[in-house]
PDB file of C-alpha atoms in Angstrom:
ATOM      1  CA  MET A   1      22.228   0.308 -10.081  1.00  0.00           C
ATOM      2  CA  GLU A   2      18.704   0.197  -9.862  1.00  0.00           C
ATOM      3  CA  LYS A   3      16.705   1.990  -8.104  1.00  0.00           C
ATOM      4  CA  ILE A   4      13.403   1.130  -6.528  1.00  0.00           C
ATOM      5  CA  LEU A   5      10.641   2.106  -3.915  1.00  0.00           C
ATOM      6  CA  ILE A   6       9.433  -0.122  -0.992  1.00  0.00           C
ATOM      7  CA  ALA A   7       5.855  -0.320   1.023  1.00  0.00           C
ATOM      8  CA  THR A   8       5.890  -1.630   3.986  1.00  0.00           C
ATOM      9  CA  VAL A   9       2.634  -2.379   5.443  1.00  0.00           C
ATOM     10  CA  GLN A  10       2.205  -3.259   9.098  1.00  0.00           C
ATOM     11  CA  HIS A  11      -1.588  -5.522  10.315  1.00  0.00           C
ATOM     12  CA  LYS A  12      -2.819  -7.161  12.510  1.00  0.00           C
ATOM     13  CA  HIS A  13      -0.870 -10.355  11.528  1.00  0.00           C
ATOM     14  CA  GLY A  14       2.165  -9.064  10.415  1.00  0.00           C
ATOM     15  CA  THR A  15       4.369  -6.978   7.735  1.00  0.00           C
ATOM     16  CA  ASN A  16       3.984  -7.500   3.962  1.00  0.00           C
ATOM     17  CA  PHE A  17       6.703  -5.762   1.987  1.00  0.00           C
ATOM     18  CA  TYR A  18       5.921  -3.818  -1.409  1.00  0.00           C
ATOM     19  CA  ALA A  19       8.443  -3.180  -4.226  1.00  0.00           C
ATOM     20  CA  ALA A  20       7.995  -1.189  -7.752  1.00  0.00           C
ATOM     21  CA  LYS A  21      10.720   0.185  -9.750  1.00  0.00           C
ATOM     22  CA  SER A  22       8.105   3.036  -9.642  1.00  0.00           C
ATOM     23  CA  LEU A  23       5.482   5.017  -7.293  1.00  0.00           C
ATOM     24  CA  SER A  24       1.977   4.058 -10.723  1.00  0.00           C
ATOM     25  CA  GLY A  25       3.622   0.490  -9.666  1.00  0.00           C
ATOM     26  CA  LEU A  26       3.298   0.116  -5.825  1.00  0.00           C
ATOM     27  CA  THR A  27       0.459   2.449  -6.296  1.00  0.00           C
ATOM     28  CA  LYS A  28      -1.437  -0.538  -7.855  1.00  0.00           C
ATOM     29  CA  GLN A  29       0.386  -3.500  -4.985  1.00  0.00           C
ATOM     30  CA  LEU A  30      -0.597  -1.616  -2.294  1.00  0.00           C
ATOM     31  CA  ALA A  31      -4.137  -1.029  -4.186  1.00  0.00           C
ATOM     32  CA  LYS A  32      -4.745  -4.581  -4.966  1.00  0.00           C
ATOM     33  CA  TYR A  33      -3.867  -5.160  -1.359  1.00  0.00           C
ATOM     34  CA  THR A  34      -6.850  -2.088  -0.528  1.00  0.00           C
ATOM     35  CA  ARG A  35      -9.201  -4.021  -2.137  1.00  0.00           C
ATOM     36  CA  ASP A  36      -8.751  -7.681  -0.889  1.00  0.00           C
ATOM     37  CA  TRP A  37      -8.816  -6.356   2.778  1.00  0.00           C
ATOM     38  CA  TRP A  38     -11.885  -3.470   2.140  1.00  0.00           C
ATOM     39  CA  ASP A  39     -15.078  -5.397   2.739  1.00  0.00           C
ATOM     40  CA  LYS A  40     -13.945  -6.336   6.373  1.00  0.00           C
ATOM     41  CA  GLU A  41     -12.192  -3.295   6.865  1.00  0.00           C
ATOM     42  CA  CYS A  42     -13.538  -0.680   5.602  1.00  0.00           C
ATOM     43  CA  PHE A  43     -17.244  -2.215   5.059  1.00  0.00           C
ATOM     44  CA  ASP A  44     -18.913   0.674   6.132  1.00  0.00           C
ATOM     45  CA  ILE A  45     -17.149   3.027   3.290  1.00  0.00           C
ATOM     46  CA  GLN A  46     -18.127   3.641  -0.399  1.00  0.00           C
ATOM     47  CA  MET A  47     -14.202   2.206  -2.503  1.00  0.00           C
ATOM     48  CA  PRO A  48     -13.060   5.422  -4.372  1.00  0.00           C
ATOM     49  CA  LYS A  49     -12.472   4.612  -8.088  1.00  0.00           C
ATOM     50  CA  SER A  50      -9.076   5.490  -8.129  1.00  0.00           C
ATOM     51  CA  GLU A  51      -6.397   3.306  -6.911  1.00  0.00           C
ATOM     52  CA  ILE A  52      -4.165   6.314  -4.931  1.00  0.00           C
ATOM     53  CA  ASP A  53      -7.285   7.114  -3.581  1.00  0.00           C
ATOM     54  CA  GLN A  54      -8.074   3.858  -2.818  1.00  0.00           C
ATOM     55  CA  VAL A  55      -4.868   3.352  -0.887  1.00  0.00           C
ATOM     56  CA  ASP A  56      -5.394   7.191   1.360  1.00  0.00           C
ATOM     57  CA  THR A  57      -8.309   6.085   2.259  1.00  0.00           C
ATOM     58  CA  TYR A  58      -8.171   2.399   2.696  1.00  0.00           C
ATOM     59  CA  PHE A  59      -4.932   3.577   5.645  1.00  0.00           C
ATOM     60  CA  ILE A  60      -6.763   6.845   6.926  1.00  0.00           C
ATOM     61  CA  ASN A  61      -9.043   4.922   7.791  1.00  0.00           C
ATOM     62  CA  VAL A  62      -8.458   1.157   9.829  1.00  0.00           C
ATOM     63  CA  ASP A  63      -6.703   2.952  13.047  1.00  0.00           C
ATOM     64  CA  SER A  64      -5.288  -0.757  13.232  1.00  0.00           C
ATOM     65  CA  GLU A  65      -3.121  -1.145   9.835  1.00  0.00           C
ATOM     66  CA  SER A  66      -0.193   1.165   9.360  1.00  0.00           C
ATOM     67  CA  LEU A  67       1.785   2.235   5.200  1.00  0.00           C
ATOM     68  CA  GLU A  68       5.475   3.439   5.581  1.00  0.00           C
ATOM     69  CA  LEU A  69       7.052   4.386   1.861  1.00  0.00           C
ATOM     70  CA  SER A  70      10.260   4.304   1.712  1.00  0.00           C
ATOM     71  CA  GLY A  71      12.856   6.178  -1.300  1.00  0.00           C
ATOM     72  CA  HIS A  72      14.441   5.700  -3.550  1.00  0.00           C
ATOM     73  CA  ILE A  73      16.524   3.062  -2.730  1.00  0.00           C
ATOM     74  CA  GLU A  74      19.609   1.453  -5.086  1.00  0.00           C
ATOM     75  CA  ILE A  75      20.272  -1.888  -5.807  1.00  0.00           C
ATOM     76  CA  TYR A  76      23.563  -3.232  -7.177  1.00  0.00           C
ATOM     77  CA  ASP A  77      24.358  -5.996  -8.770  1.00  0.00           C
TER      78      ASP A  77
END
């Protein structure tokens, strides 16, 4: 059995799902998502240096998108 974390991002084009074994791994994926869209969605806000602050700032300021984090989900083979 393994445990993973799942993040769901709802946006105007649909839904993205992200999965990782650790919170830091999940944060890296979410930070990449926010950096990819930053100039379009947060063009008037300076991007924070830390990945967790990038994720927080992005989802606080982009009203048309939402982030939902799961607890650990058990995966069985």
